[in-house]
mmCIF file of N, CA and C in Angstrom:
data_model
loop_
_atom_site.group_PDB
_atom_site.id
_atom_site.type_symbol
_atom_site.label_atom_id
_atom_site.label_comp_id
_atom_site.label_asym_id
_atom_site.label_seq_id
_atom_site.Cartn_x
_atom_site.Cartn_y
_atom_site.Cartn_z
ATOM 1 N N UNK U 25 -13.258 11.613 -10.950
ATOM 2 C CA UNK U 25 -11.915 11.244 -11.370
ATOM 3 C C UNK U 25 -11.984 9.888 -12.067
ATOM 4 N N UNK U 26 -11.049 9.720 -12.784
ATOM 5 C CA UNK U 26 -11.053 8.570 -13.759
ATOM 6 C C UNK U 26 -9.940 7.793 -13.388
ATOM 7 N N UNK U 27 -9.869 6.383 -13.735
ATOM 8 C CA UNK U 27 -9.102 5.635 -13.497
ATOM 9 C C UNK U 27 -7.815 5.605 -14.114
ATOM 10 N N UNK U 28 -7.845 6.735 -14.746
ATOM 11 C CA UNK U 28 -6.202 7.043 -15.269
ATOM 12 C C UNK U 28 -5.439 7.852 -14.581
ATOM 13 N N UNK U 29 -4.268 7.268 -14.715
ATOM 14 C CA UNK U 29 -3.112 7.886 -13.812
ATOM 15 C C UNK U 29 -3.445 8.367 -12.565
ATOM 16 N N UNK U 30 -4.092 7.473 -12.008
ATOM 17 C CA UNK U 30 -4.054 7.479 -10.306
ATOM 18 C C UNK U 30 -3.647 6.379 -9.534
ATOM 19 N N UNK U 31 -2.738 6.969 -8.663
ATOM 20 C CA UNK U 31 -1.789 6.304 -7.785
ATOM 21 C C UNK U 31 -2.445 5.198 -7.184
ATOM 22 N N UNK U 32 -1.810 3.701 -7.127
ATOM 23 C CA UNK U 32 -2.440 2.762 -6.464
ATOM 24 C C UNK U 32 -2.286 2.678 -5.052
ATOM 25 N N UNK U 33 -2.849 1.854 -4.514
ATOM 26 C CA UNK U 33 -2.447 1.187 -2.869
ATOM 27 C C UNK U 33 -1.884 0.091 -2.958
ATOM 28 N N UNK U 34 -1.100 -0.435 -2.550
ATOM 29 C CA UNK U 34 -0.483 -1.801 -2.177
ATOM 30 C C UNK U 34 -0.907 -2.029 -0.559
ATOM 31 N N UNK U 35 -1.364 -2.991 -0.171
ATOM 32 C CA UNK U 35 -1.351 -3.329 1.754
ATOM 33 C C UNK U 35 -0.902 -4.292 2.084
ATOM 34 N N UNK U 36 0.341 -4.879 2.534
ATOM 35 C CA UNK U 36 0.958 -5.811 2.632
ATOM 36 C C UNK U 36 1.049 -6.095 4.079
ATOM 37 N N UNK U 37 0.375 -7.208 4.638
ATOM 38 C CA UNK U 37 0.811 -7.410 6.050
ATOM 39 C C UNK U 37 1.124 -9.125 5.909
ATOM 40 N N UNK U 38 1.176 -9.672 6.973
ATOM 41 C CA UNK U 38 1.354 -11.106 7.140
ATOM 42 C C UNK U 38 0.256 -11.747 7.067
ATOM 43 N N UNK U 39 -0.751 -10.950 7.274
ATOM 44 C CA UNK U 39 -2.039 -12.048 7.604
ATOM 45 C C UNK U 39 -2.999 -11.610 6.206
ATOM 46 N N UNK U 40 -3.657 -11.896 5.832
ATOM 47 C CA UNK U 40 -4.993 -12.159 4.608
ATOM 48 C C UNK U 40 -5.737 -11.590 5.057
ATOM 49 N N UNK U 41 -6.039 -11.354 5.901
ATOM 50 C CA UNK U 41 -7.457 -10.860 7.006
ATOM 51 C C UNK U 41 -7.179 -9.444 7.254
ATOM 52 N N UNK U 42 -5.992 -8.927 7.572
ATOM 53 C CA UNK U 42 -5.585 -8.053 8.077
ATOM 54 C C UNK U 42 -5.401 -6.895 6.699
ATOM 55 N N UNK U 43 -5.017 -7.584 5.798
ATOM 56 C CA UNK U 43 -4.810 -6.800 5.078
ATOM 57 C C UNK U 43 -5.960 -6.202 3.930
ATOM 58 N N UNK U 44 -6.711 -7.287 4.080
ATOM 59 C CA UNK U 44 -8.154 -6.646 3.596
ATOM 60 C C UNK U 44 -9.388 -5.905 4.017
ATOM 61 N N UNK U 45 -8.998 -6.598 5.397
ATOM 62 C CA UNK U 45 -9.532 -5.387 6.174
ATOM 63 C C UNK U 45 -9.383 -3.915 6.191
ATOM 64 N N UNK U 46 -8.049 -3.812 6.588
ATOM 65 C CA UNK U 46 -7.525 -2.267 5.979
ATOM 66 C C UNK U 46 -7.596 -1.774 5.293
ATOM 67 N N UNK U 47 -7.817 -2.790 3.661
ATOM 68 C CA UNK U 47 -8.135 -2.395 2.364
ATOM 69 C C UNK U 47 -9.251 -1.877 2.514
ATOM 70 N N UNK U 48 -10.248 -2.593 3.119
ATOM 71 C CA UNK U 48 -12.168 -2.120 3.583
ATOM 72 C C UNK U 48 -12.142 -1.013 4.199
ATOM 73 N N UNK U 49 -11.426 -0.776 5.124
ATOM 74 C CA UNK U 49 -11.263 0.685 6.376
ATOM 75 C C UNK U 49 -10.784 1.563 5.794
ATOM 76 N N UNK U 50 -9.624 1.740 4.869
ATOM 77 C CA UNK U 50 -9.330 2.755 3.844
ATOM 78 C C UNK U 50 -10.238 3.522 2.989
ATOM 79 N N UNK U 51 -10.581 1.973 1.874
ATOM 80 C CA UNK U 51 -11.687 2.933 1.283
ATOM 81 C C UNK U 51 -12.870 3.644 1.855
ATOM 82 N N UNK U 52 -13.459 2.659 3.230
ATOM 83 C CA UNK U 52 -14.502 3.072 3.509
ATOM 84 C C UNK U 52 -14.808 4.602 4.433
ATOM 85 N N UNK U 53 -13.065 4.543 4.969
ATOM 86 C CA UNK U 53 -13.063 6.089 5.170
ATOM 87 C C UNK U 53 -12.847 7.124 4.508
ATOM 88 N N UNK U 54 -12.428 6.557 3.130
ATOM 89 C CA UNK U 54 -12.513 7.860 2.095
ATOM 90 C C UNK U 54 -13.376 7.727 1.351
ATOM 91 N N UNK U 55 -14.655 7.430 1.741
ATOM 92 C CA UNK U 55 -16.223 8.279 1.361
ATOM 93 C C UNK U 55 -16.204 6.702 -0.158
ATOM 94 N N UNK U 56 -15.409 5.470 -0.257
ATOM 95 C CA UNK U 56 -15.550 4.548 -1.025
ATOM 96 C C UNK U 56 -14.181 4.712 -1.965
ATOM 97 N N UNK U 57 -13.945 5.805 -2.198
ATOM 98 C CA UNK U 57 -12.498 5.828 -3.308
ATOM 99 C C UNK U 57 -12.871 5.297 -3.959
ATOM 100 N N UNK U 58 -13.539 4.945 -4.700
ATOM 101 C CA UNK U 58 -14.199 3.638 -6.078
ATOM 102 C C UNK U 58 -12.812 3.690 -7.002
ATOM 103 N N UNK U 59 -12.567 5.176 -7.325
ATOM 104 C CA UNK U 59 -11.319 5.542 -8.305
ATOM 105 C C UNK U 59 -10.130 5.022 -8.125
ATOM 106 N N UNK U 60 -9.701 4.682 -6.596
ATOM 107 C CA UNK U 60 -8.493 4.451 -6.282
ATOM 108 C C UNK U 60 -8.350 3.122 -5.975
ATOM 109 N N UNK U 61 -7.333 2.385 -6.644
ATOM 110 C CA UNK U 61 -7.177 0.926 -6.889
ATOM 111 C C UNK U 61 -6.353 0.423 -5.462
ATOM 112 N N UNK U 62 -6.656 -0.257 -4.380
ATOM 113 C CA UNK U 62 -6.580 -0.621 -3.585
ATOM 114 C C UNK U 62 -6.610 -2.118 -3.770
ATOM 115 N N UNK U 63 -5.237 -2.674 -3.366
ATOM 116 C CA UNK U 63 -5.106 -4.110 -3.179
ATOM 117 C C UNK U 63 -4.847 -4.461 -2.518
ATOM 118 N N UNK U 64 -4.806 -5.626 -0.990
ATOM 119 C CA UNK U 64 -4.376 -6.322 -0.219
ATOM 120 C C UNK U 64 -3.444 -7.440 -0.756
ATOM 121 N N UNK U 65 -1.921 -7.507 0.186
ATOM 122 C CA UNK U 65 -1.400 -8.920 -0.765
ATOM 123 C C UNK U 65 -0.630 -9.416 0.847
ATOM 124 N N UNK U 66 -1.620 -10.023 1.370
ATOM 125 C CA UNK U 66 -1.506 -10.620 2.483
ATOM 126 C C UNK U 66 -1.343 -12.221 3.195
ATOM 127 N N UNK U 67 -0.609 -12.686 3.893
ATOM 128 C CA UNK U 67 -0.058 -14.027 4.346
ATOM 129 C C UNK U 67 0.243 -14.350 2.718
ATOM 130 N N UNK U 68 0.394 -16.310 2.866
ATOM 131 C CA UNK U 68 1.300 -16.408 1.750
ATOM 132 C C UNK U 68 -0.002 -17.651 1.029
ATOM 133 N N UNK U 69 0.677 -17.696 -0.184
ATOM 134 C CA UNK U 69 -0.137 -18.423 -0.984
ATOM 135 C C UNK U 69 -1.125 -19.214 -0.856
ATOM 136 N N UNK U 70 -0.616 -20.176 0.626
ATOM 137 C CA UNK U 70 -1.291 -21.244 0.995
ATOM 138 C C UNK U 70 -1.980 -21.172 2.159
ATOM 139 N N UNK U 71 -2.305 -19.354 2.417
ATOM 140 C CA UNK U 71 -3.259 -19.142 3.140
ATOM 141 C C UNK U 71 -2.747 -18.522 4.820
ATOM 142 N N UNK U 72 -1.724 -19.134 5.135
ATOM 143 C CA UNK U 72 -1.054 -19.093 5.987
ATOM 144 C C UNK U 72 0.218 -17.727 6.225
ATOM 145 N N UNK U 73 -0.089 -17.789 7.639
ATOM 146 C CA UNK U 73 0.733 -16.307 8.158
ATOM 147 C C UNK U 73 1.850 -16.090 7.350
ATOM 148 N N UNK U 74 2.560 -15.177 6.860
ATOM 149 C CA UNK U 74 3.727 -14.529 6.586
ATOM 150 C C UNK U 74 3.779 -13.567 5.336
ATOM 151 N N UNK U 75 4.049 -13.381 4.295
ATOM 152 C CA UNK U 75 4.600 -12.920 3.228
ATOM 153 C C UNK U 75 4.907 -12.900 2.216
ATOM 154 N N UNK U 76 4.602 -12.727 0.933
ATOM 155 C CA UNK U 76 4.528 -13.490 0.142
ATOM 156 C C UNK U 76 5.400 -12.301 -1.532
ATOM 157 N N UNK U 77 6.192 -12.772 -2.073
ATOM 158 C CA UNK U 77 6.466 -11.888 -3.204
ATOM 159 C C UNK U 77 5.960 -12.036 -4.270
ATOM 160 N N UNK U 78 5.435 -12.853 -5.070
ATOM 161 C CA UNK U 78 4.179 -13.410 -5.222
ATOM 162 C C UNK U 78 3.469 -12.799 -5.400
ATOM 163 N N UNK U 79 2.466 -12.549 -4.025
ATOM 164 C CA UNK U 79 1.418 -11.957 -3.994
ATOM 165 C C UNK U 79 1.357 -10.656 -4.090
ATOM 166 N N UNK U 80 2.547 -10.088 -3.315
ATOM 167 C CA UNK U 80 2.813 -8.745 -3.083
ATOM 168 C C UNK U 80 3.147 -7.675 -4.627
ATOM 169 N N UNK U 81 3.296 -8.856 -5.650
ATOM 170 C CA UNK U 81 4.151 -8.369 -7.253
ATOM 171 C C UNK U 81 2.685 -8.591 -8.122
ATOM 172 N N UNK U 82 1.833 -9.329 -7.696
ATOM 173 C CA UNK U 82 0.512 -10.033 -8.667
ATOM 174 C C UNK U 82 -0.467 -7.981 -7.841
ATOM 175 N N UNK U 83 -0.563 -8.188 -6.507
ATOM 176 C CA UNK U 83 -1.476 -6.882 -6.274
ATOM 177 C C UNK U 83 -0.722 -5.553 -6.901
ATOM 178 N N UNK U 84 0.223 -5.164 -7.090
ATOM 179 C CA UNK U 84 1.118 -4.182 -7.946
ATOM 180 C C UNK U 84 0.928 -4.197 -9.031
ATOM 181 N N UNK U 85 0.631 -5.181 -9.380
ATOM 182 C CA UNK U 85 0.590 -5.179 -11.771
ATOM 183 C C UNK U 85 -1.189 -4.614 -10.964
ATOM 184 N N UNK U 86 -2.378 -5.096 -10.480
ATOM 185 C CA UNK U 86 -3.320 -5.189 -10.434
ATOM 186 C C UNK U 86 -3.619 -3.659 -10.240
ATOM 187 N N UNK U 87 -2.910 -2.993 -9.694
ATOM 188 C CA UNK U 87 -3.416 -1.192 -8.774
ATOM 189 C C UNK U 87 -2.666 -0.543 -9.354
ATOM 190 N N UNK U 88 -1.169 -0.932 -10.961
ATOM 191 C CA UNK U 88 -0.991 0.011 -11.163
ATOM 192 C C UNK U 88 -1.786 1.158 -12.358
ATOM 193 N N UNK U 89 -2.041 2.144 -12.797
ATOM 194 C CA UNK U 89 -2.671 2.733 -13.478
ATOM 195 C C UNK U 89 -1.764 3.660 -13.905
ATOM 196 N N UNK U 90 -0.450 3.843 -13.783
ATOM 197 C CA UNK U 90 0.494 4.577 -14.352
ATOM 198 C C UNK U 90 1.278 5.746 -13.364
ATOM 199 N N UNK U 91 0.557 6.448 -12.427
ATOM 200 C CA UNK U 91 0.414 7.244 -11.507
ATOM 201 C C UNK U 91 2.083 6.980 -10.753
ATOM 202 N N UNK U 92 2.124 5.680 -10.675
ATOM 203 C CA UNK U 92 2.800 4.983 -9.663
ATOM 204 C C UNK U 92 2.327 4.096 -8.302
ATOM 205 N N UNK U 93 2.821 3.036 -7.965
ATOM 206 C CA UNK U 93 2.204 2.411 -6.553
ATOM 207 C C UNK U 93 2.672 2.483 -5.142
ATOM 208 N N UNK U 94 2.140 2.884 -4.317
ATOM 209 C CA UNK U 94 2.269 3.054 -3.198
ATOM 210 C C UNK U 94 2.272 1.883 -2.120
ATOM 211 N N UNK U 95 3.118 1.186 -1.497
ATOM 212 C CA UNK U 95 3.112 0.238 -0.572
ATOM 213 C C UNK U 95 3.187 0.323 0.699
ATOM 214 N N UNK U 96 2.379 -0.187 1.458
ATOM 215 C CA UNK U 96 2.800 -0.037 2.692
ATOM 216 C C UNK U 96 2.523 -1.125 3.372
ATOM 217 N N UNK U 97 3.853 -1.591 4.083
ATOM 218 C CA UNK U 97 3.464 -2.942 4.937
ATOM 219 C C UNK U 97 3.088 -2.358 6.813
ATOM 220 N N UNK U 98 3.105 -3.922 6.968
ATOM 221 C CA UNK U 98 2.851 -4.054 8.356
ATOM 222 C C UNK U 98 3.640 -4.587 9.196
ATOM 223 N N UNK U 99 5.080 -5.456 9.361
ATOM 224 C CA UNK U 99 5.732 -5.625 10.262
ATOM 225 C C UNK U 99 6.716 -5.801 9.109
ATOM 226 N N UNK U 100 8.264 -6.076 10.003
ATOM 227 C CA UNK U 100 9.656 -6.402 9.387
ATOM 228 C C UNK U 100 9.816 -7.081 8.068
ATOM 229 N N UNK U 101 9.251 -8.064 8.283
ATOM 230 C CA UNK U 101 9.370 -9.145 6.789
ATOM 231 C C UNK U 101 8.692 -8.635 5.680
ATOM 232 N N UNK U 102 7.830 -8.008 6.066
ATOM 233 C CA UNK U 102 7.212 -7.513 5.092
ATOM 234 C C UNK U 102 7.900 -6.525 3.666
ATOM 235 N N UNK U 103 8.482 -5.696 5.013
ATOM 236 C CA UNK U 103 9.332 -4.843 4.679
ATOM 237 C C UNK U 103 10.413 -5.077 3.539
ATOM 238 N N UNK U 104 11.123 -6.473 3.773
ATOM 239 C CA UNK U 104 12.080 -7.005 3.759
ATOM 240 C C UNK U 104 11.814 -7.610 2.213
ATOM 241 N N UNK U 105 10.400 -7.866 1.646
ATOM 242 C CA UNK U 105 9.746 -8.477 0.991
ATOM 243 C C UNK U 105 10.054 -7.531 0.339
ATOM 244 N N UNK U 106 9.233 -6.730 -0.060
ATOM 245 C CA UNK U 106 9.292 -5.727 -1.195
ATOM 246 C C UNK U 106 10.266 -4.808 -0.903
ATOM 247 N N UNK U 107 11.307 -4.532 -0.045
ATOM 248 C CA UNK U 107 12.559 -4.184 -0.392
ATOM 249 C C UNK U 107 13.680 -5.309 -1.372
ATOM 250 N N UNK U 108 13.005 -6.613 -1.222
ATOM 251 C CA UNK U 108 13.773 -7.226 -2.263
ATOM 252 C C UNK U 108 12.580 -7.039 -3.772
ATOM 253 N N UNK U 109 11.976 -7.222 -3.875
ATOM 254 C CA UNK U 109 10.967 -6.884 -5.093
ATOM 255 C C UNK U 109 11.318 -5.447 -5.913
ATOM 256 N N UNK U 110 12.051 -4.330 -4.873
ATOM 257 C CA UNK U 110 12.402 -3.622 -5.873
ATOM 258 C C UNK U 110 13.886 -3.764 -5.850
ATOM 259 N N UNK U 111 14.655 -4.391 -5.149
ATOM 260 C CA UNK U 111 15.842 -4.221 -5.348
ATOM 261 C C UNK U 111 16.189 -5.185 -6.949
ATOM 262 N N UNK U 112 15.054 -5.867 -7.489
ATOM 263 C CA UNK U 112 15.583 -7.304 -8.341
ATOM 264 C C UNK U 112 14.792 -6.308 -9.558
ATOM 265 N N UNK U 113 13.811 -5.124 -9.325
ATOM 266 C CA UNK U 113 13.906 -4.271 -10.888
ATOM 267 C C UNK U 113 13.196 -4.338 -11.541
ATOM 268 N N UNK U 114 12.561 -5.892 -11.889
ATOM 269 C CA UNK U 114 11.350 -6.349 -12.444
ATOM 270 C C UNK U 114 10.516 -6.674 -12.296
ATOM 271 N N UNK U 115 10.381 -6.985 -11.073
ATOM 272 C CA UNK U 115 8.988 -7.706 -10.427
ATOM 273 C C UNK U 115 7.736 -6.953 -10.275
ATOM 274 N N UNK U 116 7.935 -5.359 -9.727
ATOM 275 C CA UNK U 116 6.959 -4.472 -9.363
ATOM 276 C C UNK U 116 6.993 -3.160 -11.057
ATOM 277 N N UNK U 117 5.873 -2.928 -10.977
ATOM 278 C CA UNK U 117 5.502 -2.038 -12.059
ATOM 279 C C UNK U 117 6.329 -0.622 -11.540
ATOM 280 N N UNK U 118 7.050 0.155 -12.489
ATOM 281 C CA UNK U 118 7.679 1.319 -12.278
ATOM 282 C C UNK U 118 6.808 2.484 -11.622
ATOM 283 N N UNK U 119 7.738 2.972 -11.010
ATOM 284 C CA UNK U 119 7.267 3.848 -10.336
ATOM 285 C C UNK U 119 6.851 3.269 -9.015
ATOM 286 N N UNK U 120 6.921 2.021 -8.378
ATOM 287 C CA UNK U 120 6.264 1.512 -7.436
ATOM 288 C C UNK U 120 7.407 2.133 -5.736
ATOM 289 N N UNK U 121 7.013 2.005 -4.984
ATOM 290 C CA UNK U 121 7.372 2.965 -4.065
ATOM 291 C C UNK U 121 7.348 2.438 -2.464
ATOM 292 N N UNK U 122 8.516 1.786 -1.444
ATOM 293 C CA UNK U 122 7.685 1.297 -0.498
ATOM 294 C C UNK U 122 7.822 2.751 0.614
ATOM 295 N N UNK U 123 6.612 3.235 1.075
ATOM 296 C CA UNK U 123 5.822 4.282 2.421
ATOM 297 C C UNK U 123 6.717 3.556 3.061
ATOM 298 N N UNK U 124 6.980 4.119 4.310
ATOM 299 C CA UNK U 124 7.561 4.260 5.558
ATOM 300 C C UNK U 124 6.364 4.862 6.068
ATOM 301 N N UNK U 125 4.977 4.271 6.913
ATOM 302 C CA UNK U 125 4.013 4.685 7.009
ATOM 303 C C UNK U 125 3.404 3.755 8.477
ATOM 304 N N UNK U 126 2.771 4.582 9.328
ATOM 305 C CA UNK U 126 1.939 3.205 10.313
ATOM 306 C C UNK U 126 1.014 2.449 9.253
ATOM 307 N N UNK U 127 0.955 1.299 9.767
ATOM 308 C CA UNK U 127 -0.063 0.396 8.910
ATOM 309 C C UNK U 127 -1.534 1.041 8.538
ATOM 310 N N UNK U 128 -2.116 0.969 9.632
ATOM 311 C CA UNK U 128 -3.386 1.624 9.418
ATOM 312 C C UNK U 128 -3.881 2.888 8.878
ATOM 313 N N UNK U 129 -2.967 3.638 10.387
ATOM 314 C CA UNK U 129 -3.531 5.228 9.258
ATOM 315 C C UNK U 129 -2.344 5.740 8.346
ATOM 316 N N UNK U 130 -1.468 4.773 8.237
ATOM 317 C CA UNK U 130 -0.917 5.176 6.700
ATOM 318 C C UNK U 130 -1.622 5.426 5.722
ATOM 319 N N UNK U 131 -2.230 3.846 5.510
ATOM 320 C CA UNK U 131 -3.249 3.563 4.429
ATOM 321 C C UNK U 131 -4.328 4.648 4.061
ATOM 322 N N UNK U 132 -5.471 5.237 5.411
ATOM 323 C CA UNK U 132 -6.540 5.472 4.894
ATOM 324 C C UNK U 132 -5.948 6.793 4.460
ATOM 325 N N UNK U 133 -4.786 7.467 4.933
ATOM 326 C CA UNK U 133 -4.217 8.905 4.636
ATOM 327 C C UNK U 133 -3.656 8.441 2.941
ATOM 328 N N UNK U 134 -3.187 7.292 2.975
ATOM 329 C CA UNK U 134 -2.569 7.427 1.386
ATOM 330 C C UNK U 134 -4.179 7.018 -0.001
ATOM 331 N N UNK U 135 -5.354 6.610 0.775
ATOM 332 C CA UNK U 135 -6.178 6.333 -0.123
ATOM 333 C C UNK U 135 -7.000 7.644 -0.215
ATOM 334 N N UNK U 136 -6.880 8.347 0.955
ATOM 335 C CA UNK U 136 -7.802 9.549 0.965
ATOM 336 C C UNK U 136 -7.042 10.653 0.052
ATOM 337 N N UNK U 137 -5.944 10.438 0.073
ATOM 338 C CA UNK U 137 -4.806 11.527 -1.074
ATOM 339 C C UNK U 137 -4.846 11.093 -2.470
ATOM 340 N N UNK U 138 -4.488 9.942 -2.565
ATOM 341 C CA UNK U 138 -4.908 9.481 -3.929
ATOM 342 C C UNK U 138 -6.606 9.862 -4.512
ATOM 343 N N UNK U 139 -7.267 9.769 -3.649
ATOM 344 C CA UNK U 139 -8.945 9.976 -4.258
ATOM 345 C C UNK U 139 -8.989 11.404 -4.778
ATOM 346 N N UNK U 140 -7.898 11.936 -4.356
ATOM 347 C CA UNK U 140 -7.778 13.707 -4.720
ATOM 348 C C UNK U 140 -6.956 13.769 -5.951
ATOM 349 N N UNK U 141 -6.719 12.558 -7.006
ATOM 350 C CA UNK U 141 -5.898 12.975 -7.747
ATOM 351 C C UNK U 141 -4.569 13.395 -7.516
ATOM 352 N N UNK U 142 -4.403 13.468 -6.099
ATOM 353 C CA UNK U 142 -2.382 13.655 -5.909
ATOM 354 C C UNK U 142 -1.538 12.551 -6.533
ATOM 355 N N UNK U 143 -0.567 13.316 -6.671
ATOM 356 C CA UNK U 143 0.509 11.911 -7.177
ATOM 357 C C UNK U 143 1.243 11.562 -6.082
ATOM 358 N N UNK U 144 2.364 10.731 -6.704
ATOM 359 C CA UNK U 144 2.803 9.876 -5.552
ATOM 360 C C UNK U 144 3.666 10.020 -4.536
ATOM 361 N N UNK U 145 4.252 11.618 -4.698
ATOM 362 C CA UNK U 145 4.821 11.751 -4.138
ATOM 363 C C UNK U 145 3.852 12.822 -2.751
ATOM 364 N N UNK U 146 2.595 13.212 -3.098
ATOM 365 C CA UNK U 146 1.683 13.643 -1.914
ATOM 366 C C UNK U 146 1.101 12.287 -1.429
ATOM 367 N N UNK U 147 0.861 11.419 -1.902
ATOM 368 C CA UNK U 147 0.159 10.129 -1.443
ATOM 369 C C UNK U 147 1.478 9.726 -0.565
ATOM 370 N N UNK U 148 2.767 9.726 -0.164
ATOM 371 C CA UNK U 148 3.891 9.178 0.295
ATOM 372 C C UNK U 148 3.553 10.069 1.560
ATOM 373 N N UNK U 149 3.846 11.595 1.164
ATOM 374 C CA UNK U 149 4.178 12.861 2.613
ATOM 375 C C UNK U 149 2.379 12.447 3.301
ATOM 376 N N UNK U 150 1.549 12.250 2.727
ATOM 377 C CA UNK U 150 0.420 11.997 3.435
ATOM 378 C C UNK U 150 0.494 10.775 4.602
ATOM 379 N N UNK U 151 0.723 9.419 4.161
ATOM 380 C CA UNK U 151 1.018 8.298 4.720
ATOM 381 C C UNK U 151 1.661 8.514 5.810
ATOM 382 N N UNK U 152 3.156 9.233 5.392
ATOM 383 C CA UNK U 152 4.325 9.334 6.096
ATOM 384 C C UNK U 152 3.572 10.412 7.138
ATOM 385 N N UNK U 153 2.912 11.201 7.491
ATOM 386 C CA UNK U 153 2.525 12.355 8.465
ATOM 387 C C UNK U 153 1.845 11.693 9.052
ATOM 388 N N UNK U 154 0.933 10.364 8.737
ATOM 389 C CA UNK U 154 0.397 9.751 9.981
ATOM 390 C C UNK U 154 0.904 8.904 11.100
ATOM 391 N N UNK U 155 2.448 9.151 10.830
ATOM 392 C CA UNK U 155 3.269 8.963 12.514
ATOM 393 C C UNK U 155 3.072 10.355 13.383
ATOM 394 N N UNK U 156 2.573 11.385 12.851
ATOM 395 C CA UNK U 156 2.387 12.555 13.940
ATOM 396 C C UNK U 156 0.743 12.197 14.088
ATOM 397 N N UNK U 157 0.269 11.637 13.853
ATOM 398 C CA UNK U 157 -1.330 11.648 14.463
ATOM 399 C C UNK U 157 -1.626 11.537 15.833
ATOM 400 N N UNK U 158 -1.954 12.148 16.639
ATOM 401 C CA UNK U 158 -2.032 12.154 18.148
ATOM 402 C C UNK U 158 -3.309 11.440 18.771
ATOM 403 N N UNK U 159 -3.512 10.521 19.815
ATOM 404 C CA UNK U 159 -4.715 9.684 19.966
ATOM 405 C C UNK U 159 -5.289 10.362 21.199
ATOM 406 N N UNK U 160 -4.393 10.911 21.966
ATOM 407 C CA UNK U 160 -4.498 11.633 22.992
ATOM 408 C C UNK U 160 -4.179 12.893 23.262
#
């Protein structure tokens, strides 16, 4: 697969660490995804815990490829973040999209769908089905 018109990742949590990590655990559970543009946009500018719009609007121009972008955060503010990023219209590249997804296995379910060439609206029902994942 080629780097056209495939759906990005967005990973937005509070922390820098956290969110690249996940970025690492995603791809690395979908066999590398090389194809699928995966960005972390985590804590805030100056390194420090929270949120950033900013960062969260700079990793979106970076993962989009036309497909559309897929976001998924990790706690409230986050949320709150790029629900204002698309409510203001311009900030995030069209088509950008925030998952209602668990953090973790949102992600590796929305990078492992994207590596298949799905669009964005199977990369979303993928994410979104990993609240039925059972541990037990």
């Amino acid at each position: 697969m080629s780097d056209d018109k495939v759906v990005g990742i967005v990973l937005v949590s509070h922390s820098a660490e956290v969110a690249a990590s996940v970025a690492e655990l995603a791809k690395g559970l979908a066999g590398g995804a090389a194809a699928v543009p995966v960005a972390p946009a985590g804590g805030r500018e100056d390194g420090g815990l929270g949120t950033s719009a900013e960062l969260v609007a700079a990793a979106a121009a970076t993962v989009d490829r036309g497909a559309g972008v897929a976001v998924l955060t990790d706690l409230g503010s986050a949320v709150l973040t790029v629900k204002a990023l698309l409510a203001e219209g311009d900030e995030l590249p069209e088509g950008t999209r925030l998952v209602d997804a668990p953090f973790v296995e949102g992600a590796v379910a929305a990078v492992v769908t994207a590596a298949t060439g799905a669009d964005l609206d199977a990369v979303e029902a993928a994410a979104r089905e990993a609240y039925d994942y059972r541990k037990v």
